[in-house]
Short mmCIF file of C-alpha atoms in Angstrom, two decimals:
data_model
loop_
_atom_site.label_atom_id
_atom_site.label_comp_id
_atom_site.label_asym_id
_atom_site.label_seq_id
_atom_site.Cartn_x
_atom_site.Cartn_y
_atom_site.Cartn_z
CA MET I 410 105.93 112.70 38.23
CA GLU I 411 102.21 113.04 38.98
CA LYS I 412 100.20 115.37 36.86
CA LEU I 413 98.16 118.28 38.16
CA LYS I 414 94.45 117.93 37.81
CA LYS I 415 92.70 120.20 35.36
CA ILE I 416 90.93 123.11 36.93
CA GLU I 417 87.31 123.71 35.90
CA LEU I 418 87.11 127.42 35.27
CA GLY I 419 84.03 129.51 35.86
CA GLU I 420 82.31 131.15 32.90
CA ASN I 421 83.65 134.64 33.84
CA GLU I 422 87.23 133.43 34.20
CA LYS I 423 87.00 131.46 30.93
CA TYR I 424 85.69 134.48 29.05
CA ILE I 425 88.39 136.83 30.25
CA LEU I 426 91.15 134.27 29.60
CA GLU I 427 89.91 133.53 26.10
CA THR I 428 89.62 137.26 25.38
CA ILE I 429 93.31 137.76 26.27
CA GLN I 430 94.35 134.69 24.23
CA LYS I 431 92.81 136.13 21.08
CA TYR I 432 95.65 138.68 21.06
CA GLY I 433 98.50 136.93 22.86
CA GLU I 434 99.39 134.58 25.70
CA GLY I 435 97.20 134.43 28.77
CA TYR I 436 97.40 132.53 32.02
CA ILE I 437 95.59 132.39 35.35
CA VAL I 438 98.04 132.57 38.22
CA GLY I 439 98.32 132.93 41.97
CA GLY I 440 95.71 132.14 44.54
CA TYR I 441 93.00 130.90 42.12
CA VAL I 442 95.24 128.21 40.75
CA ARG I 443 96.86 127.36 44.09
CA ASP I 444 93.67 127.02 46.08
CA SER I 445 91.86 125.09 43.36
CA LEU I 446 94.68 122.56 43.26
CA LEU I 447 94.86 122.37 47.06
CA GLY I 448 91.12 121.62 47.30
CA LEU I 449 90.29 125.05 48.79
CA LYS I 450 87.71 127.53 47.58
CA PRO I 451 89.51 130.13 45.50
CA LYS I 452 88.80 133.85 46.02
CA ASP I 453 90.40 136.32 43.65
CA CYS I 454 91.35 135.38 40.11
CA ASP I 455 94.37 137.11 38.55
CA PHE I 456 95.62 136.92 34.95
CA VAL I 457 99.03 137.48 33.39
CA THR I 458 99.96 137.97 29.77
CA ASN I 459 102.74 139.04 27.41
CA LEU I 460 100.48 141.84 26.07
CA SER I 461 101.45 145.44 26.84
CA TYR I 462 99.67 147.62 29.38
CA GLU I 463 98.34 149.83 26.53
CA LYS I 464 97.07 146.80 24.64
CA LEU I 465 95.19 145.58 27.69
CA LEU I 466 93.48 148.95 28.10
CA GLU I 467 92.42 148.77 24.46
CA ILE I 468 91.12 145.18 24.58
CA PHE I 469 89.05 145.75 27.73
CA LYS I 470 88.00 149.33 27.08
CA GLU I 471 84.28 148.39 27.20
CA PHE I 472 84.78 147.23 30.79
CA HIS I 473 86.11 150.70 31.84
CA PRO I 474 89.44 149.37 33.07
CA LYS I 475 91.06 150.98 36.08
CA GLU I 476 94.73 151.84 35.76
CA ILE I 477 95.71 150.61 39.24
CA GLY I 478 99.40 149.99 38.69
CA LYS I 479 100.92 151.28 35.49
CA ALA I 480 104.46 150.92 36.83
CA PHE I 481 103.67 147.19 37.45
CA GLY I 482 101.72 146.78 34.25
CA ILE I 483 98.44 146.01 36.06
CA ILE I 484 94.83 146.94 35.08
CA GLN I 485 91.65 146.06 36.86
CA ILE I 486 88.32 145.29 35.14
CA LYS I 487 84.87 144.57 36.54
CA TYR I 488 83.02 141.80 34.75
CA LYS I 489 79.55 140.74 35.90
CA GLY I 490 80.01 142.32 39.30
CA THR I 491 83.46 140.83 40.00
CA HIS I 492 86.83 142.59 39.90
CA TYR I 493 89.74 141.00 38.06
CA GLU I 494 93.37 142.05 37.72
CA ILE I 495 95.35 141.53 34.54
CA ALA I 496 99.08 142.12 34.45
CA LYS I 497 101.95 141.93 32.01
CA TYR I 498 104.68 139.37 32.76
CA ARG I 499 107.41 140.93 34.84
CA LYS I 500 110.49 140.18 36.85
CA ASP I 501 111.50 142.12 39.93
CA ILE I 502 114.96 143.59 40.16
CA GLY I 503 116.80 145.21 43.06
CA VAL I 504 116.44 144.48 46.78
CA PRO I 505 114.81 147.57 48.45
CA GLU I 506 114.08 147.84 52.14
CA ASP I 507 110.40 148.14 51.43
CA ARG I 508 108.58 146.17 48.78
CA ARG I 509 106.55 149.18 47.77
CA GLU I 510 109.71 150.57 46.24
CA GLN I 511 110.55 147.36 44.33
CA GLU I 512 111.77 148.02 40.77
CA VAL I 513 110.24 145.90 38.00
CA GLU I 514 111.27 144.89 34.52
CA PHE I 515 108.73 143.59 32.04
CA THR I 516 109.38 140.35 30.18
CA ASP I 517 107.66 138.27 27.48
CA ASN I 518 108.57 135.02 29.24
CA ILE I 519 106.00 133.41 31.62
CA MET I 520 108.72 131.34 33.29
CA GLU I 521 110.58 134.51 34.34
CA ASP I 522 107.37 135.83 35.83
CA LEU I 523 106.86 132.64 37.83
CA LYS I 524 110.42 132.53 39.10
CA ARG I 525 109.99 135.89 40.78
CA ARG I 526 107.15 134.62 42.93
CA ASP I 527 107.48 133.77 46.63
CA PHE I 528 106.42 130.11 47.05
CA THR I 529 106.41 127.20 44.68
CA ILE I 530 102.70 126.59 45.22
CA ASN I 531 102.11 130.16 43.99
CA ALA I 532 104.33 129.78 40.94
CA VAL I 533 101.94 127.83 38.78
CA ALA I 534 100.18 129.21 35.70
CA PHE I 535 97.20 127.69 33.86
CA ASP I 536 96.13 128.59 30.31
CA GLY I 537 92.82 126.68 30.43
CA LYS I 538 94.43 123.49 29.14
CA ASN I 539 98.07 123.25 30.30
CA TYR I 540 100.26 124.30 33.17
CA ARG I 541 103.58 126.06 33.41
CA TYR I 542 105.43 125.90 36.78
CA VAL I 543 108.75 126.28 38.50
CA GLU I 544 110.90 123.41 39.93
CA HIS I 545 109.28 121.55 42.82
CA ALA I 546 105.87 123.15 42.29
CA VAL I 547 104.03 119.98 41.35
CA GLU I 548 105.45 117.85 44.14
CA ASP I 549 104.84 120.65 46.71
CA ILE I 550 101.20 120.95 45.66
CA MET I 551 100.74 117.16 45.70
CA ASN I 552 102.36 116.98 49.18
CA LYS I 553 100.85 120.19 50.48
CA ASN I 554 104.29 121.51 51.26
CA LEU I 555 105.36 125.16 51.57
CA ARG I 556 108.73 126.08 50.02
CA PHE I 557 110.29 129.16 48.62
CA VAL I 558 110.99 129.46 44.87
CA GLY I 559 114.72 128.98 44.47
CA GLU I 560 116.85 130.18 47.39
CA ALA I 561 114.78 131.26 50.42
CA SER I 562 117.45 133.89 51.26
CA GLU I 563 116.94 135.56 47.84
CA ARG I 564 113.16 135.58 48.02
CA ILE I 565 113.18 137.00 51.56
CA LYS I 566 115.73 139.69 50.81
CA GLU I 567 113.48 140.77 47.88
CA ASP I 568 110.70 141.32 50.44
CA PRO I 569 111.16 140.46 54.16
CA LEU I 570 107.38 140.43 54.56
CA ARG I 571 107.59 136.97 52.99
CA VAL I 572 108.65 135.72 56.38
CA MET I 573 105.25 136.58 57.77
CA ARG I 574 103.47 135.39 54.61
CA PHE I 575 105.21 132.02 55.11
CA ILE I 576 103.61 131.80 58.58
CA ARG I 577 100.23 132.84 57.19
CA PHE I 578 100.29 130.24 54.47
CA LEU I 579 101.26 127.54 56.97
CA VAL I 580 98.15 128.23 59.08
CA THR I 581 95.63 129.09 56.36
CA LYS I 582 96.28 126.70 53.49
CA ASN I 583 95.91 123.32 55.24
CA LEU I 584 99.52 122.39 54.54
CA ASN I 585 101.36 119.41 55.88
CA ASN I 586 104.60 121.12 57.03
CA LYS I 587 102.78 123.42 59.47
CA ASN I 588 105.59 123.39 62.03
CA ASP I 589 108.44 123.75 59.54
CA ILE I 590 109.87 127.18 60.19
CA LYS I 591 113.52 126.30 59.64
CA GLN I 592 113.39 128.00 56.24
CA ILE I 593 112.65 131.39 57.75
CA LEU I 594 114.36 131.44 61.18
CA PRO I 595 117.68 132.88 59.83
CA TYR I 596 115.88 135.84 58.31
CA ILE I 597 113.60 136.92 61.15
CA PRO I 598 115.73 140.05 61.89
CA LEU I 599 114.93 141.36 58.36
CA VAL I 600 111.30 141.79 59.35
CA LYS I 601 112.34 144.78 61.49
CA LYS I 602 113.06 146.67 58.32
CA LEU I 603 109.39 146.62 57.31
CA SER I 604 106.97 149.45 57.92
CA MET I 605 104.60 148.88 60.87
CA GLU I 606 101.59 149.16 58.49
CA ARG I 607 102.75 146.23 56.31
CA MET I 608 103.54 144.10 59.37
CA ARG I 609 100.22 144.97 60.99
CA ASP I 610 98.25 143.97 57.93
CA GLU I 611 100.03 140.60 57.65
CA PHE I 612 99.76 140.07 61.40
CA SER I 613 96.02 140.58 61.16
CA LYS I 614 95.70 138.00 58.44
CA ILE I 615 97.70 135.51 60.53
CA ILE I 616 95.77 135.89 63.79
CA THR I 617 92.44 135.65 62.07
CA ALA I 618 93.32 132.23 60.60
CA ASP I 619 90.93 129.34 61.53
CA ASP I 620 93.78 127.66 63.47
CA ALA I 621 94.41 130.59 65.81
CA HIS I 622 96.34 128.51 68.32
CA SER I 623 98.99 127.45 65.73
CA ALA I 624 99.11 130.97 64.37
CA ILE I 625 99.97 132.48 67.71
CA GLU I 626 102.47 129.74 68.46
CA LEU I 627 104.32 130.25 65.17
CA LEU I 628 104.43 134.00 65.78
CA GLU I 629 105.75 133.20 69.24
CA LYS I 630 108.39 130.73 68.08
CA THR I 631 109.76 133.10 65.50
CA GLY I 632 109.94 136.01 67.97
CA ILE I 633 107.68 138.14 65.76
CA LEU I 634 104.92 138.23 68.41
CA GLU I 635 107.23 139.66 71.08
CA TYR I 636 108.78 142.06 68.57
CA LEU I 637 105.34 143.53 67.81
CA ILE I 638 103.99 143.06 71.33
CA PRO I 639 106.82 143.05 73.93
CA GLU I 640 104.18 142.96 76.63
CA TRP I 641 103.57 139.30 75.62
CA THR I 642 106.81 138.20 77.28
CA LYS I 643 105.36 138.45 80.76
CA THR I 644 102.51 136.07 79.91
CA LYS I 645 104.80 133.18 78.86
CA LYS I 646 104.55 130.23 81.23
CA PHE I 647 102.96 132.54 83.83
CA ASN I 648 101.47 130.31 86.55
CA GLN I 649 98.14 131.86 87.53
CA ARG I 650 97.91 129.90 90.81
CA ASN I 651 94.14 130.11 90.78
CA PRO I 652 91.64 127.27 91.29
CA HIS I 653 89.60 128.49 88.29
CA HIS I 654 92.57 128.04 85.91
CA ASN I 655 94.46 124.94 84.85
CA LEU I 656 96.50 126.61 82.13
CA THR I 657 99.40 129.03 82.20
CA LEU I 658 98.41 132.57 81.16
CA ASP I 659 99.84 132.34 77.65
CA GLU I 660 98.07 128.97 77.02
CA HIS I 661 94.82 130.39 78.40
CA ILE I 662 95.06 133.27 75.97
CA LYS I 663 95.76 130.99 73.04
CA LYS I 664 92.74 128.83 73.95
CA VAL I 665 90.51 131.91 74.15
CA ALA I 666 91.66 133.01 70.68
CA ALA I 667 91.20 129.49 69.27
CA SER I 668 87.64 129.37 70.70
CA ILE I 669 86.42 132.54 69.03
CA GLU I 670 85.62 133.35 65.39
CA GLY I 671 88.15 134.97 63.08
CA ASP I 672 86.88 138.55 63.26
CA ILE I 673 89.79 140.89 63.69
CA GLU I 674 88.37 142.78 66.69
CA LEU I 675 87.46 139.58 68.48
CA ARG I 676 90.87 138.00 67.86
CA LEU I 677 92.71 141.14 69.03
CA ALA I 678 90.50 141.23 72.07
CA ALA I 679 91.13 137.58 72.79
CA LEU I 680 94.89 138.03 72.35
CA LEU I 681 95.06 141.00 74.67
CA HIS I 682 92.15 140.43 77.08
CA ASP I 683 94.50 139.32 79.90
CA ILE I 684 97.74 141.06 78.88
CA GLY I 685 97.53 143.09 82.11
CA LYS I 686 97.32 140.11 84.47
CA PRO I 687 101.05 140.00 85.36
CA GLN I 688 100.95 143.64 86.44
CA THR I 689 97.96 143.11 88.73
CA TYR I 690 98.97 139.75 90.19
CA THR I 691 98.76 139.35 93.99
CA LEU I 692 99.03 136.21 96.08
CA LYS I 693 96.88 135.59 99.12
CA ASN I 694 96.80 132.26 100.98
CA GLY I 695 98.54 130.63 98.06
CA ILE I 696 95.91 131.78 95.55
CA GLY I 697 96.59 134.17 92.76
CA HIS I 698 94.30 137.19 92.25
CA PHE I 699 94.16 139.77 89.47
CA TYR I 700 92.01 142.56 90.75
CA GLY I 701 91.35 145.21 88.03
CA HIS I 702 93.24 143.26 85.42
CA GLU I 703 90.52 143.88 82.77
CA GLN I 704 91.12 147.66 83.08
CA GLU I 705 94.87 147.30 83.07
CA SER I 706 94.63 145.03 80.03
CA ALA I 707 92.46 147.59 78.20
CA VAL I 708 95.02 150.34 78.92
CA LEU I 709 97.92 148.18 77.64
CA ALA I 710 95.79 147.04 74.63
CA GLU I 711 95.19 150.63 73.63
CA LYS I 712 98.93 151.37 73.73
CA ILE I 713 99.73 148.26 71.71
CA LEU I 714 97.12 148.80 69.01
CA LEU I 715 97.95 152.47 68.59
CA ARG I 716 101.65 151.50 68.27
CA MET I 717 100.73 149.03 65.61
CA LYS I 718 98.67 151.75 63.85
CA TYR I 719 95.32 150.03 63.89
CA ALA I 720 92.34 152.15 62.93
CA ASN I 721 90.81 154.22 65.74
CA LYS I 722 87.53 152.30 65.49
CA ILE I 723 89.27 148.97 65.97
CA VAL I 724 91.25 150.38 68.98
CA LYS I 725 88.10 151.71 70.59
CA ASN I 726 85.99 148.57 70.11
CA VAL I 727 88.77 146.17 71.20
CA THR I 728 89.55 148.12 74.35
CA LEU I 729 85.83 148.32 75.24
CA LEU I 730 85.47 144.54 74.85
CA ILE I 731 88.54 143.94 77.02
CA ALA I 732 87.59 146.40 79.75
CA ASN I 733 84.18 144.73 80.09
CA HIS I 734 84.88 141.05 79.51
CA LEU I 735 84.24 140.28 83.17
CA ASN I 736 81.03 142.25 83.41
CA ASN I 737 78.60 139.41 83.93
CA SER I 738 77.44 138.19 87.32
CA LYS I 739 74.70 135.97 88.82
CA ASN I 740 72.79 139.22 89.56
CA SER I 741 72.70 140.23 85.85
CA ASN I 742 69.31 141.79 85.07
CA LYS I 743 67.88 144.21 82.55
CA LYS I 744 68.98 147.28 84.49
CA TYR I 745 72.54 145.97 84.67
CA CYS I 746 72.45 145.01 80.95
CA LYS I 747 71.21 148.48 79.93
CA LYS I 748 74.08 150.14 81.72
CA LEU I 749 76.46 147.83 79.89
CA ILE I 750 74.86 148.62 76.56
CA GLU I 751 75.17 152.33 77.24
CA LYS I 752 78.85 151.82 78.07
CA ILE I 753 79.92 149.76 74.97
CA GLY I 754 77.06 150.23 72.46
CA TYR I 755 74.39 147.83 71.09
CA GLU I 756 76.64 146.72 68.24
CA ASN I 757 79.42 145.50 70.56
CA MET I 758 77.22 143.37 72.81
CA PRO I 759 77.14 140.20 70.61
CA LYS I 760 80.95 140.37 70.32
CA LEU I 761 81.28 140.84 74.09
CA PHE I 762 79.15 137.70 74.59
CA LYS I 763 81.46 135.79 72.32
CA LEU I 764 84.55 136.95 74.15
CA MET I 765 82.98 136.08 77.54
CA GLU I 766 82.07 132.63 76.30
CA ALA I 767 85.52 131.94 74.85
CA ASP I 768 87.09 133.17 78.10
CA ARG I 769 84.86 130.81 80.11
CA ILE I 770 85.73 127.83 77.89
CA ALA I 771 89.45 128.46 78.54
CA HIS I 772 88.95 128.24 82.33
CA LYS I 773 89.13 125.01 84.33
CA PRO I 774 85.97 122.87 83.89
CA PRO I 775 83.10 122.70 84.65
CA PHE I 776 81.99 125.72 82.73
CA ASP I 777 79.14 127.79 84.21
CA PHE I 778 77.31 129.93 81.63
CA THR I 779 74.35 130.82 83.89
CA ALA I 780 75.20 134.47 84.32
CA LEU I 781 76.15 134.94 80.69
CA ASP I 782 72.87 133.27 79.53
CA LYS I 783 70.90 135.67 81.80
CA LEU I 784 72.76 138.62 80.34
CA LYS I 785 72.06 137.42 76.77
CA ILE I 786 68.34 136.96 77.52
CA ALA I 787 68.17 140.47 79.02
CA TYR I 788 69.95 141.98 75.99
CA TYR I 789 67.70 140.38 73.39
CA GLU I 790 64.56 141.29 75.32
CA ILE I 791 65.72 144.95 75.48
CA CYS I 792 66.47 144.91 71.71
CA ASN I 793 63.15 143.22 70.79
CA ASN I 794 61.15 145.61 72.98
CA ASN I 795 63.21 148.65 71.96
CA GLU I 796 63.55 149.61 75.63
CA PRO I 797 65.27 152.91 76.62
CA ILE I 798 68.79 152.65 77.94
CA SER I 799 70.17 156.22 78.12
CA ILE I 800 69.19 159.76 78.97
CA LYS I 801 68.70 160.54 75.25
CA ASP I 802 65.96 157.86 75.17
CA LEU I 803 63.89 159.65 77.80
CA VAL I 804 60.66 161.37 76.68
CA VAL I 805 61.69 164.44 78.68
CA ASN I 806 64.81 166.55 78.36
CA GLY I 807 66.67 169.50 79.94
CA ASN I 808 64.19 172.04 78.67
CA ASP I 809 61.42 170.21 80.59
CA MET I 810 63.55 170.42 83.73
CA ILE I 811 64.02 174.16 83.33
CA ALA I 812 60.25 174.57 82.93
CA LEU I 813 59.86 172.87 86.29
CA GLY I 814 62.23 175.34 87.90
CA ILE I 815 65.34 173.13 87.91
CA THR I 816 67.73 175.58 86.28
CA LYS I 817 71.24 174.78 87.33
CA GLY I 818 73.19 172.62 84.93
CA LYS I 819 74.40 170.24 87.60
CA ASP I 820 70.86 169.83 89.01
CA ILE I 821 69.43 169.20 85.58
CA GLY I 822 72.02 166.44 84.96
CA GLU I 823 71.33 164.82 88.34
CA THR I 824 67.61 164.88 87.82
CA LEU I 825 67.83 163.31 84.38
CA LYS I 826 70.07 160.54 85.77
CA TYR I 827 67.50 159.95 88.53
CA LEU I 828 64.77 159.70 85.91
CA LEU I 829 66.84 157.30 83.80
CA GLY I 830 67.23 155.09 86.90
CA LYS I 831 63.39 154.93 87.22
CA VAL I 832 63.07 154.01 83.56
CA LEU I 833 65.79 151.33 83.80
CA GLU I 834 63.86 149.79 86.71
CA ASP I 835 60.63 149.84 84.62
CA PRO I 836 60.45 150.84 80.96
CA ALA I 837 56.77 151.77 81.56
CA ASN I 838 58.02 154.79 83.54
CA ASN I 839 59.20 156.40 80.31
CA ASP I 840 55.99 158.40 80.14
CA ARG I 841 56.02 162.20 80.11
CA GLU I 842 53.50 162.68 82.95
CA ILE I 843 55.12 160.02 85.17
CA LEU I 844 58.62 161.38 84.65
CA LEU I 845 57.56 165.00 85.35
CA ASN I 846 56.01 163.82 88.60
CA PHE I 847 59.26 162.04 89.50
CA ALA I 848 61.15 165.21 88.65
CA GLU I 849 58.92 167.29 90.92
CA GLN I 850 59.68 164.87 93.77
CA TYR I 851 63.38 164.99 93.08
CA LYS I 852 63.33 168.79 92.97
CA ILE I 853 62.33 168.74 96.67
CA ILE I 854 65.32 166.50 97.40
CA LEU I 855 67.61 168.96 95.59
CA LYS I 856 66.38 171.84 97.71
CA SER I 857 66.79 170.00 100.97
#
């Protein structure tokens, strides 16, 4: 059997590990070991030990340890600006419906701790010199293969979320058995026992993977995508019958998602940007049309995201992006761009551009970015020049209108909108004297 290469630990990790080993056993486990051995950049570094929770608090008292999981024997310390978790060896017992209620039993045996873990590539411990691991772990790391520790059925019954974690690891860890979902197919129904919050969080990690196309396809093949988003069913193999499209609707959506960065708002917007097309489909002279589909998609997206219990900010931003993803035309100019900024906010404009670009790439070639480029230029000029875009940016306000004798609330609002139009046409008009003159002129119109 091939040997695992030795991991070169960072100074922080080496110090913490050696500190633990002064008093007992100490190992680095989990993602740090796995990713290092798979040739990926590790993120968090977790430690396990046979030392008691109380002993860990005593050893690391100078680091002001946080007691983040006494029931699980876990403390968190901050060393040189980085957080680390240290836990006592444990084995899980019982098979609850929700992992958060999992019972644990502490042990002094590192192998028992490793055997409770989900996948063989996660069940490797490193003490700075030597490794401890479960059966098949070495060959699976060498072959970049994903496999459950022991019986898949037992690991999944312990926590059905492991079905979704299996998909996430397939698409995020550069593994060779990316299309091997046979291990999890019999247990897909168990996912329905999970809370929506846990499913949502894992779903988010899956769809923000670099390989978004494979991520969506695996969610689709397992039925998880349609369980979470039943509205997806109507997009499958949907022939758009439109000269601008050479892909079915579901494949178009996958290509948009694959063409955009892994930001959660952008990926959700990409996944749902055309979800309303089947409902707005009409056929004229053999050509498919989808009038108003962006608004219908935004309405459906809001329902879907609220059902999945996403944060209100995410729901708002995603629906704004979807509702406006067609808002670029050959007549795009500063005035048009300012209205768009007022509608969705400065901060969402760069994301909207990315969604528009990804959408265009997923159309039938050739790709025309003329209108989008004009919109981008207008946006960056507006930002660089700090140009006014809304009524609140005007140098006059309602009180100024009242002083001119425009006293009715409706008339004040109409006048300010009129003045904003003048400023959108030419930012130089945002001058107090000029705007008051325009307001005097408009007052005559109001009286007529």
